[in-house]
XYZ file of C-alpha atoms in Angstrom:
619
model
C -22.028 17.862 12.189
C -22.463 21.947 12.255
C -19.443 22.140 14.526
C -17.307 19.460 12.492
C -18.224 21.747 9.024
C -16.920 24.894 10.799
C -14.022 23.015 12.422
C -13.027 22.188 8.656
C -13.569 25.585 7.381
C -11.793 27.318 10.049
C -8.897 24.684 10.005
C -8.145 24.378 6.709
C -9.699 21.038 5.941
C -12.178 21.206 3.479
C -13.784 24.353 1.500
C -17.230 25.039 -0.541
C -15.760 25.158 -4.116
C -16.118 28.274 -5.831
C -17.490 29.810 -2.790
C -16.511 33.608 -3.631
C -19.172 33.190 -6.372
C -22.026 31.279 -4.063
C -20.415 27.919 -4.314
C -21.855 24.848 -6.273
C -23.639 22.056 -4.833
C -21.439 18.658 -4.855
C -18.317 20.050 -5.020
C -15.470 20.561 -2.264
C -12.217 21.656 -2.514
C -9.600 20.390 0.272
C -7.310 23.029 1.982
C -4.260 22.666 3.392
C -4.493 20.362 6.021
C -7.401 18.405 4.186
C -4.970 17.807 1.160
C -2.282 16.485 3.675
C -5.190 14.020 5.372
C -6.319 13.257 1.847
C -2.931 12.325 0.462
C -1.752 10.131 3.855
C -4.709 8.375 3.446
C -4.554 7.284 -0.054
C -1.021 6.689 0.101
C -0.791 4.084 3.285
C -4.029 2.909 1.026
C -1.895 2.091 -1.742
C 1.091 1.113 0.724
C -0.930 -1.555 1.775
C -2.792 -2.703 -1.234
C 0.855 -2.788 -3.541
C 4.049 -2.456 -1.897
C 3.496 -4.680 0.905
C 1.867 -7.539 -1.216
C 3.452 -9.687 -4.015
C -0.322 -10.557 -5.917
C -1.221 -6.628 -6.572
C -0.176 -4.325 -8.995
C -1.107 -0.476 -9.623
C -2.762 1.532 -12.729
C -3.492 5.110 -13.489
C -5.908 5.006 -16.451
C -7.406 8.535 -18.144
C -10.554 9.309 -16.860
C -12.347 9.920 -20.298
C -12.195 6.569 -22.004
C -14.220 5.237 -24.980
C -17.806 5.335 -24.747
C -17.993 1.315 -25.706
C -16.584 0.440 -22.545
C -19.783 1.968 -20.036
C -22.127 0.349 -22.886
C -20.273 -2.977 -21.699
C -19.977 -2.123 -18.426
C -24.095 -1.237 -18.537
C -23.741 2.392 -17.474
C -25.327 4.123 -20.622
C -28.250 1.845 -20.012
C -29.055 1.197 -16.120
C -26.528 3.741 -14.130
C -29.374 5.821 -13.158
C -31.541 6.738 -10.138
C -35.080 7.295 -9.738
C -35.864 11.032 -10.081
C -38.988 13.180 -8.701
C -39.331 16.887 -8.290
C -41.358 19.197 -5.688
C -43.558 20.616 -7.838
C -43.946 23.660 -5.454
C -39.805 24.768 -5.440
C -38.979 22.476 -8.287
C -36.078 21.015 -6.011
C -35.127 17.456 -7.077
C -34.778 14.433 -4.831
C -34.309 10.763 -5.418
C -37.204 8.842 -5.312
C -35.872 6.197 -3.352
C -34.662 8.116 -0.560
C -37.979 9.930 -0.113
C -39.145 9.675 3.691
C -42.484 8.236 4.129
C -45.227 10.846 5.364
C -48.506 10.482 6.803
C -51.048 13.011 7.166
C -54.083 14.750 5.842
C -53.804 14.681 1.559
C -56.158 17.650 0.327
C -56.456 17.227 -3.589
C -57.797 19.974 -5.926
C -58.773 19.141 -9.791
C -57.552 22.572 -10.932
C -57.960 26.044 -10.261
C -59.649 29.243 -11.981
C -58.555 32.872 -12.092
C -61.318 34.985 -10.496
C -59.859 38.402 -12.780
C -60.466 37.713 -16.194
C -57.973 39.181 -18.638
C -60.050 42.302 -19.361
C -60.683 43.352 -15.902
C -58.636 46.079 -14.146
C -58.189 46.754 -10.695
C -60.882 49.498 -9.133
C -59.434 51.853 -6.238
C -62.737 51.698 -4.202
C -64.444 48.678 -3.629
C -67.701 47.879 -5.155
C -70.483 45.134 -4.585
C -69.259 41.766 -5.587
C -65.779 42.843 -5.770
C -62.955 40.814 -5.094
C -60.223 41.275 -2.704
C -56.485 39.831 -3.917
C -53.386 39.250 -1.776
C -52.004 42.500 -0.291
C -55.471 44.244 -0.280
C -56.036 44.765 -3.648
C -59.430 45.231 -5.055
C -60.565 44.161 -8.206
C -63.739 44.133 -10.353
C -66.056 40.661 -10.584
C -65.631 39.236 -13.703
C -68.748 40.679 -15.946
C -68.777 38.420 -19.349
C -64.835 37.983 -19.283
C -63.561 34.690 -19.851
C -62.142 32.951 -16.898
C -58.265 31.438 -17.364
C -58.401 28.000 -15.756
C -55.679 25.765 -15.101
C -56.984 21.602 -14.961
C -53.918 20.467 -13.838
C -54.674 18.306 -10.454
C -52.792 19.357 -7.344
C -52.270 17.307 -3.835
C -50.619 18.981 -0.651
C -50.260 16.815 2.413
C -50.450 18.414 5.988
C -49.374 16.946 9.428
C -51.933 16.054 11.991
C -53.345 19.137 13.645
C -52.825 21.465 11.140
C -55.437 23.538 9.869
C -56.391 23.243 6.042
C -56.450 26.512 5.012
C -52.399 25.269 4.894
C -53.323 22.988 2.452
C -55.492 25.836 0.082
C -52.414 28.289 0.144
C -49.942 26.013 -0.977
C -52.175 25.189 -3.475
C -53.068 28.460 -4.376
C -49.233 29.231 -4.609
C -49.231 26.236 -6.995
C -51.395 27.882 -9.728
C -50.307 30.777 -9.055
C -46.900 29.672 -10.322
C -49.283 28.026 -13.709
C -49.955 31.726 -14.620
C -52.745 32.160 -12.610
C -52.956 35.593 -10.934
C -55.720 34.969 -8.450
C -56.637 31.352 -8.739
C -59.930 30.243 -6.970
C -59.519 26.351 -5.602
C -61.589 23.599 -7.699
C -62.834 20.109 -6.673
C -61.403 20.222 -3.015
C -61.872 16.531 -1.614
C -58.853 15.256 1.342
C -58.386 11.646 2.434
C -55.969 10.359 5.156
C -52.603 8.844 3.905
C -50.180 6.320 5.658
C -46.723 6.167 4.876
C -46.694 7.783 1.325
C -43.720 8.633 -0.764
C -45.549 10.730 -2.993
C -45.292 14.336 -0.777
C -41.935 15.881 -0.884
C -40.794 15.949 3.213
C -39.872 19.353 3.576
C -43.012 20.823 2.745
C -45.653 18.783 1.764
C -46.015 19.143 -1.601
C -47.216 16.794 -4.241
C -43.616 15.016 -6.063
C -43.949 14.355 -9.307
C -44.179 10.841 -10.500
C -40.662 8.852 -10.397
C -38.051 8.995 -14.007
C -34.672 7.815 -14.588
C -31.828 9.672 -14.374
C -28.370 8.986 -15.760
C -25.696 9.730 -13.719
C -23.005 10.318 -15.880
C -22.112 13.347 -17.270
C -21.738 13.889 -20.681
C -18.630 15.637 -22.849
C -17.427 15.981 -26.128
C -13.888 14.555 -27.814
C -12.716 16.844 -30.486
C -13.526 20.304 -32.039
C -17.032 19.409 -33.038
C -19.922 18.816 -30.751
C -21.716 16.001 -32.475
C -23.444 12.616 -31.512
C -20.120 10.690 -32.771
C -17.920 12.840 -30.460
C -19.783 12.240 -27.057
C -17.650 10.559 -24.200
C -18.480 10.343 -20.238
C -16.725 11.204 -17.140
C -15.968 8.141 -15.177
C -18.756 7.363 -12.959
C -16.682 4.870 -11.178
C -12.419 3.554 -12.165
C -12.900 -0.287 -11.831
C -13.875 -0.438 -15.811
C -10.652 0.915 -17.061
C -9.209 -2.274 -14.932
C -11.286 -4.380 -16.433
C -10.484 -2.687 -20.080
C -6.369 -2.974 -19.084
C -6.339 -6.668 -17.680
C -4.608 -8.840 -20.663
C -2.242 -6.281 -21.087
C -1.208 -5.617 -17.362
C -1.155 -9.264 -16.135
C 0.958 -9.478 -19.722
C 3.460 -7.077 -18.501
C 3.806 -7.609 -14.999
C 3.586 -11.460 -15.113
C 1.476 -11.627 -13.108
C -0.897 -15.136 -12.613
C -4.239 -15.382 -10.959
C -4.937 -15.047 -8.614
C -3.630 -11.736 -8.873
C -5.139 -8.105 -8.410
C -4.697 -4.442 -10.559
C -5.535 -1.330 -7.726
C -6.461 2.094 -8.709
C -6.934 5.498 -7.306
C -8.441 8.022 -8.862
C -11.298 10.635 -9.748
C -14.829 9.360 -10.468
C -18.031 11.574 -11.184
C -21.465 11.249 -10.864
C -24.227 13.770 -11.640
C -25.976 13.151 -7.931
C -29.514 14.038 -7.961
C -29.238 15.436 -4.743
C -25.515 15.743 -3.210
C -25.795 16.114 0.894
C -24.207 15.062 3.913
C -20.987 17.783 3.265
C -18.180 15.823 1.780
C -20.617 12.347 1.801
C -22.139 12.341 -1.500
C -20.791 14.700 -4.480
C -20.485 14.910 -7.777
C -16.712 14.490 -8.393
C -15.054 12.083 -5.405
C -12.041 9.903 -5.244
C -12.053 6.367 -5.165
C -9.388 3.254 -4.354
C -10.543 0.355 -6.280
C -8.819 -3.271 -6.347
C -10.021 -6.028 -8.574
C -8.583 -9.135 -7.637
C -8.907 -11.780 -10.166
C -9.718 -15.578 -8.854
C -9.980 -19.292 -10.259
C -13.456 -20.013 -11.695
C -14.303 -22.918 -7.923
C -14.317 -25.243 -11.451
C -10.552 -24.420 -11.943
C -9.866 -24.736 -8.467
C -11.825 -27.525 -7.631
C -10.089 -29.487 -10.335
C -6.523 -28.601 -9.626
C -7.058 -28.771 -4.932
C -9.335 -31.783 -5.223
C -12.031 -29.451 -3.716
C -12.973 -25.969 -2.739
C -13.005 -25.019 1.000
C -15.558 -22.823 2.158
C -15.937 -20.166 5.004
C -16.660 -21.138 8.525
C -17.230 -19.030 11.353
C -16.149 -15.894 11.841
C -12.942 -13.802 11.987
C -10.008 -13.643 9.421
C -9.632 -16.598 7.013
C -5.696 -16.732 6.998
C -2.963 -16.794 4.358
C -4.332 -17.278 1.311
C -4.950 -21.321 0.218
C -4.907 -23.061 -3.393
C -8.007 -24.853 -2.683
C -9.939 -21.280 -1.562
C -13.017 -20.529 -3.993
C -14.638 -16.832 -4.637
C -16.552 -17.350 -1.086
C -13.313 -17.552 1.058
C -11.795 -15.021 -1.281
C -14.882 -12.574 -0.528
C -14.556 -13.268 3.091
C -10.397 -12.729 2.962
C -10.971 -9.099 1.920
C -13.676 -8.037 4.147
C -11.214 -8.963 6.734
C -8.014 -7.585 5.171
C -10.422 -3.947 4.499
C -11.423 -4.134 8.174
C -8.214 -4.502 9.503
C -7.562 -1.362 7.571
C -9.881 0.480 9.268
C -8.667 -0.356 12.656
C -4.896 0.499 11.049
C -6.377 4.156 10.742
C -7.735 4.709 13.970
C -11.091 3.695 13.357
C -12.343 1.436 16.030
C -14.442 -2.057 15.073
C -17.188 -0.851 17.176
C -17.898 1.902 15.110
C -18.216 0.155 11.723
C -20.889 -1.772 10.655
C -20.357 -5.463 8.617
C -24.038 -5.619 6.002
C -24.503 -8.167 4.132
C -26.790 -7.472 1.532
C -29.611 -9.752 0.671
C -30.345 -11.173 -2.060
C -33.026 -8.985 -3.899
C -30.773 -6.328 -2.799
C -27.694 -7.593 -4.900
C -26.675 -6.624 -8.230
C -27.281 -8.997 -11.057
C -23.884 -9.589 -11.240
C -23.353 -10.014 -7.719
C -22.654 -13.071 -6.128
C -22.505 -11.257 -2.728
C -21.710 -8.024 -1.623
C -20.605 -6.839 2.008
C -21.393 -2.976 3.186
C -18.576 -1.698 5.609
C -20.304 1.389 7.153
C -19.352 3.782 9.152
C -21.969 5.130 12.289
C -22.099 8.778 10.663
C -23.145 11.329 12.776
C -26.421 11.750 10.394
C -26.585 7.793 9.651
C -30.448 6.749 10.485
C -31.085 5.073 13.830
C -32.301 1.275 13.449
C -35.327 0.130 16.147
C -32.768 -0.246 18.646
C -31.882 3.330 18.480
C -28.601 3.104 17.252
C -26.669 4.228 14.127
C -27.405 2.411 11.382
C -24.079 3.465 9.088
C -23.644 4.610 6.232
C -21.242 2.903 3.067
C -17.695 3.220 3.143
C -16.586 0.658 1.097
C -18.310 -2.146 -0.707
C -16.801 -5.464 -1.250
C -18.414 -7.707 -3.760
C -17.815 -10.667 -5.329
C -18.908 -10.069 -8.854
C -18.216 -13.391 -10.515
C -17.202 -13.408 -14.341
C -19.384 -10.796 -15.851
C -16.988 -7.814 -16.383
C -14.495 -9.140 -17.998
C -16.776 -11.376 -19.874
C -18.916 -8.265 -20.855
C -15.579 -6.631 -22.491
C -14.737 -9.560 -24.400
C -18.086 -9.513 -25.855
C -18.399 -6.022 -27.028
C -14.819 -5.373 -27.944
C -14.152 -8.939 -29.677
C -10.912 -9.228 -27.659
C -10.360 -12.101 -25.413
C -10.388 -11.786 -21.676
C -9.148 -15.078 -21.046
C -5.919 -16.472 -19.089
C -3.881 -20.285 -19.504
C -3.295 -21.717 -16.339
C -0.830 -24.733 -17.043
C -1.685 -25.612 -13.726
C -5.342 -26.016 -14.400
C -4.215 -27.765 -17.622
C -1.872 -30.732 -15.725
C -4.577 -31.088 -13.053
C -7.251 -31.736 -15.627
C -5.577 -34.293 -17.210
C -5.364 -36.630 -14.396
C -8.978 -36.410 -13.078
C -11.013 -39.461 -13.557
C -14.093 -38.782 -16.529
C -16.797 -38.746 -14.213
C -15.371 -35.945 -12.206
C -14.134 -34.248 -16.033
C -17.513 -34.407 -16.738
C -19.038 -32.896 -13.708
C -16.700 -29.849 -13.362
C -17.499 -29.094 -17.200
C -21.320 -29.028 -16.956
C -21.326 -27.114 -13.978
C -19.057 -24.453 -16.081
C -20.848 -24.866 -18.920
C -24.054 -24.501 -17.012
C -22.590 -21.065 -15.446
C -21.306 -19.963 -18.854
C -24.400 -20.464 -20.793
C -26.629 -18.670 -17.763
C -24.162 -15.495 -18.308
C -24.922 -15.489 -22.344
C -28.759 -16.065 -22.444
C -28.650 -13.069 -19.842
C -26.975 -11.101 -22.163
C -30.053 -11.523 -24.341
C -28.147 -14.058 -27.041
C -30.440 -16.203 -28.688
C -30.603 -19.470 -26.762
C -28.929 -21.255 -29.980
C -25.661 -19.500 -29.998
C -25.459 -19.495 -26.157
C -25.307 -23.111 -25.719
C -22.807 -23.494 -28.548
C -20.458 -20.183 -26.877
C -20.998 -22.091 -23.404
C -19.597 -25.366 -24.989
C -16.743 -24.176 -26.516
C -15.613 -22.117 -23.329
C -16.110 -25.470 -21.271
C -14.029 -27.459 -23.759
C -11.865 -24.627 -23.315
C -11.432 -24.924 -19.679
C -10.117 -28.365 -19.970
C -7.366 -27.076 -22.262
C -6.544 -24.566 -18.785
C -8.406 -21.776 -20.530
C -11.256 -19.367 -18.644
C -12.404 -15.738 -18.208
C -10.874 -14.813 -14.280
C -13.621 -14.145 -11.606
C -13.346 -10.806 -9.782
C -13.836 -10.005 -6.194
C -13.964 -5.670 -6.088
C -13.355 -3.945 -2.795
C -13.638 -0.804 -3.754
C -13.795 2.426 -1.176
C -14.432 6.177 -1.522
C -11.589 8.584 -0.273
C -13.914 11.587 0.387
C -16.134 9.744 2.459
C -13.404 7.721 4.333
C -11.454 11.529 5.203
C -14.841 12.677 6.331
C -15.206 9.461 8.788
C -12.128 9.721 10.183
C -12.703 13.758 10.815
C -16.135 12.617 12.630
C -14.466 9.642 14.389
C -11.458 12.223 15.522
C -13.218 15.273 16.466
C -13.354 15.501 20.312
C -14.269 18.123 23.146
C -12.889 18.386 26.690
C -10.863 20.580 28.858
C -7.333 21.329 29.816
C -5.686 24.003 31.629
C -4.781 27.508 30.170
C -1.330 29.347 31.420
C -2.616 30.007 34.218
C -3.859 26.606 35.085
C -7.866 27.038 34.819
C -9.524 24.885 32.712
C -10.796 25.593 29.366
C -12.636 23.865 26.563
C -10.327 22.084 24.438
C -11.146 21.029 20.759
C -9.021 18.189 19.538
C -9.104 16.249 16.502
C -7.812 12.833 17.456
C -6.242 11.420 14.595
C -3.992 8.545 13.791
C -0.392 9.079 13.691
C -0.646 7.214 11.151
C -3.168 9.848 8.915
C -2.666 13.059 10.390
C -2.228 15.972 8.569
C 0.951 16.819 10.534
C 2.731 14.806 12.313
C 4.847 16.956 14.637
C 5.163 20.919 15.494
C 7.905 22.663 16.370
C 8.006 25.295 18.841
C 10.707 27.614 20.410
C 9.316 28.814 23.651
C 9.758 32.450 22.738
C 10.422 33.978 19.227
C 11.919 36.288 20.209
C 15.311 34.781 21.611
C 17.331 34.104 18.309
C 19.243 31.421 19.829
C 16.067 29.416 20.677
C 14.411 30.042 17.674
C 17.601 28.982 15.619
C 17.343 25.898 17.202
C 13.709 25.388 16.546
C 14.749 25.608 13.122
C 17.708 23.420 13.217
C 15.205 20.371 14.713
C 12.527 21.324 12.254
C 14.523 20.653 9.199
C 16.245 17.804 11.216
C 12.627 16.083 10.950
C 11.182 17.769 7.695
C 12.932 14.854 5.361
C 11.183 12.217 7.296
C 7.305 13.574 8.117
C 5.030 16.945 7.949
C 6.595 18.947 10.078
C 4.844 22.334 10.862
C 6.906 25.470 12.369
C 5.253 27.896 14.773
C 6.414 30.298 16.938
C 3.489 33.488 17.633
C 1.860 33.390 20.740
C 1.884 32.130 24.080
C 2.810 28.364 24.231
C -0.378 27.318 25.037
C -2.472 28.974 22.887
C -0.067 27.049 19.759
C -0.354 23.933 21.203
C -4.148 24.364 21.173
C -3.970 25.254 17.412
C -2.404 21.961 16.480
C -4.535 20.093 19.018
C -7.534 21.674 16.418
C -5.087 20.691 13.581
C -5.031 17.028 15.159
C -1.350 17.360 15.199
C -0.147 14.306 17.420
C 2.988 15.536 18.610
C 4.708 18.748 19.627
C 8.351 19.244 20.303
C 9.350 22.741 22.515
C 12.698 24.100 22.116
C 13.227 26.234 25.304
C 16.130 27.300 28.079
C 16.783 23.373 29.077
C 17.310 23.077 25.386
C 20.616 25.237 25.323
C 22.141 23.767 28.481
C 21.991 27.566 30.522
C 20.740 25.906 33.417
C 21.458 22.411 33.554
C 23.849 20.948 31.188
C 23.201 17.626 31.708
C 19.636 18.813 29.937
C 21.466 20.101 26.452
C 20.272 18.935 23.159
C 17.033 17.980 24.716
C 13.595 19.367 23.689
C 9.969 18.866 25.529
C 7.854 16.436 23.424
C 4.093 16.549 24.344
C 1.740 14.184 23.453
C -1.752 15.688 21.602
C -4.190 12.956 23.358
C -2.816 12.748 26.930
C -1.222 15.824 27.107
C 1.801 14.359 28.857
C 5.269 16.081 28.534
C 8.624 14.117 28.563
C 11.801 15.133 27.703
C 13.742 13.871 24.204
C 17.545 13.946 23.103
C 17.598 15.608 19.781
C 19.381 13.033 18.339
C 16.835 10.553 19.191
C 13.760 12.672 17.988
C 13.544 10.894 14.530
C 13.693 6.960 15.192
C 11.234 7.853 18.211
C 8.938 9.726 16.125
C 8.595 7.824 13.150
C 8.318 4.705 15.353
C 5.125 6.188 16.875
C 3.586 7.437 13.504
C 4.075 4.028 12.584
């Protein structure tokens, strides 16, 4: 990871922000080539999500919105993290992430100053005097009231380590509770297993856990009052949610159908880390795709056809329900993946349990990515780390948003309508409890009293036989910081190749997708200094420029510049040189060298057929 950080640095991919000033922590700015990776990757992202499909359909919402919609959503209430603090540096940490130690706990009740506030230091010593840190010497206390600090204090050291560690990290603890030369109370130690109360670092005491919200706060307007405060998006599916009568209105759309996004998202991150990993602003791609209630399906297929086995489901199916829906776009995000050059073996298919699951959450598939820094499982290999999540989160968003704002969130389905009409009573009758059933579980979670949930559950069931419901959701939804930074880990690569002179050197290359690269193609003339070659360069170079990122570069020896985009994770380089002009054989005219980044091998290219090859391959 220290050599992939400098290899972005010193490449151009991605920058501390602000770092002429010290930088600040969760924050990254992209540089040249990191904004070209960024935007190829978002874009085939939204190729493939939009413009290749007929069922999905884009949005750009704002990212301030009103504050209604996270009370709906349940961010102002629960979108926080467990929060503890070293009480030694005062450095934060998230409680759940907190390693578990095991050691030797020493715990003190509280400390006293041995100078009282009236003594003053002596220059010789004297009997009974006290020596501080540094030498200093100062007088016993004679009647001066001792300061005293009863705050209780608990250091953990490793086996084999001596305890006077212990009783100067505890001194340093009172010392920081005003007390100039504190003298160690109540000393007692015990032996701890597997405790997540000692920060990991150092050993000191954490204190106990607190929420956290994770949004961050901001005022609408010229006054700074409680009425004015908005958020920052912590996330963009809930403008979706927000916009879904009045997109599907627009772009007739019918479900099942889905509304993408890409966009900016921040969260106040306890503690950012892992580079580009976790920060506080990030960018994510988001599709909710909006299913049949299995009720509506079931009643208008005859039944509702569930997963078996493994591998991709197929073209979608009228009689699929939210399970084969869920396990359609696991597959349809995986194959993604592998689109962008990142193999299958190196991703990682979790499927969370069931106390691990959000309320909402009928189910919810992890894609991770082996990181680098992901933890090692007991086999020894790495464990991942979340790249996208892909859940199937039933009805509650959109039902949420039709409870707060009053608006309805339902669709008609004349299809669902005709069907119900010619099913037999005792299957009318089944379908509607088991909606009503689901309906009325939804509202007495949402803390309505029992009374008016039945009666809201019955009406929406009576509803559903008139083709009327609230759409379930299925959400993959992926983060574009962490997805560049996997595909800079998966691409990074060390060997050797030959200089000029044929010896072999250590080669950095970064080997990225055609597909994703930053640059597709450089264009060299072999010497810059022979006008007629370099006019040529030029000629190809804006020959190709309409069609891909093309990159010009003409100082130094050839090698050294094909090295440079090899670092760049260029895949292709085109060489204008002698052969190019015809001088020696004109059979050769009009051709150029085109090298190959990953296998180095050089073949020669008509001009005129530089463009359909090319684009093929980034393709």
């Amino acid at each position: 990871m220290e050599r992939i950080v400098s290899l972005c640095k010193r490449r151009g991919l991605v920058f501390q922000s602000s770092e002429i000033y010290g930088g600040i922590n969760g924050f990254w700015d992209y540089g040249p080539l990191g904004a070209e990776l960024k935007r190829n990757i978002k874009d085939y992202w939204w190729r493939v999500m939009t413009r290749l499909r007929d069922d999905v359909v884009g949005l750009d919402a704002t990212i301030i919105m009103h504050p209604k919609i996270w009370e709906a959503s349940g961010h102002t209430t629960t979108f926080a993290d467990p929060m503890v603090d070293c009480l030694l540096t005062k450095k934060r940490y998230r409680a759940d992430q907190i390693e578990p130690q095991s050691g030797m706990a020493y715990h003190f009740s509280g400390a006293e100053d041995e100078q009282p506030a009236s003594a003053v230091p002596m220059k010789q010593p004297a009997d009974g005097s006290l020596e501080a840190p540094g030498g200093e010497v100062i007088a016993p206390p004679v009647g001066g009231k001792l300061k005293t600090c009863s705050e209780p204090y608990s250091f953990l050291i490793p086996e084999g380590k001596h305890a006077e560690y212990a009783r100067q990290a505890a001194k340093n603890f009172y010392r920081l509770r005003g007390l100039k030369y504190p003298r160690l109370l109540g000393e007692r130690s015990e032996i701890v297993k597997n405790s997540t109360r000692f920060n990991p670092e150092n050993g000191s005491l954490l204190t106990e856990p607190r929420l956290f919200n994770l949004m961050f706060k901001t005022c609408v307007g010229p006054v700074e009052s409680a009425e004015n405060v908005a958020y920052l998006r912590p996330e963009t599916a809930q403008a979706i949610f927000a916009q879904f009568k009045t997109v599907a209105e627009v772009s007739r759309q019918k479900v099942p159908f889905g509304i993408c996004q890409i966009g900016k998202a921040f969260r106040n991150e306890i503690n950012p880390r892992n580079f580009i990993f976790r920060s506080r602003e990030f960018e994510q791609m988001e599709l909710e795709f909006f299913i049949r209630p299995d009720e509506a399906v079931e009643a208008i297929a005859g039944s509702v056809v569930r997963p078996e086995g493994t591998g991709h489901p197929g073209q979608p199916q009228p009689n699929w329900g939210w399970q084969m829906w869920h396990k359609y776009w696991v597959e349809e995000r995986l194959a993604f993946y592998e689109q962008i050059g990142l193999p299958r073996a190196s991703l990682v298919e979790y499927w969370q349990k069931p106390e691990e699951l959000a309320h909402y959450a009928r189910a919810t598939v992890d894609i991770l990515y082996r990181f680098p820094f992901s933890k090692r499982d007991e086999k020894g290999e790495l464990a991942g780390e979340e790249l996208e999540g892909v859940a199937a989160r039933s009805d509650f968003d959109l039902s949420q948003h039709q409870r707060f704002s009053g608006k309805s969130m339902t669709v008609f389905d004349e299809e669902l309508k005709a069907a119900w009409a010619k099913l037999d009573d005792a299957r009318k009758t089944a379908l509607a409890t088991r909606y009503f059933e689901s309906r009325r579980a939804y509202f007495v979670k949402s803390n309505e009293p029992a009374e008016k949930a039945e009666r809201q559950a019955r009406e929406e069931a009576a509803a559903l036989a008139n083709g009327t419901y609230v759409p379930h959701v299925i959400e993959p939804s992926a983060g574009v910081d962490r997805l560049a930074l996997a595909l800079i880990c998966n691409a990074y690569c060390e060997d050797e190749a030959p200089d000029e002179k044929g010896k072999l050197e250590k080669r950095v290359v970064m080997r990225f997708s055609p597909r994703i690269a930053p640059v597709k193609v450089a264009v060299f003339p072999l010497l810059k200094n022979r006008p007629e070659l370099v006019a040529k360069a030029l000629q190809v170079r804006d020959l190709l420029r309409p069609l891909m990122t093309v990159y010009y570069d003409d100082g130094g020896a050839i090698g050294r510049r094909y090295r440079r985009q090899d670092e760049a994770g260029t895949p292709f380089g085109v060489t204008i040189d002698f052969d190019t002009l015809g001088e020696q054989d004109p059979s050769l005219k009009d051709t150029v060298t085109l090298r190959d980044r990953d296998s180095m091998k050089q073949t020669r290219i008509k001009i005129s057929e530089l463009p359909t090859l090319l684009q093929e391959r980034i393709r």
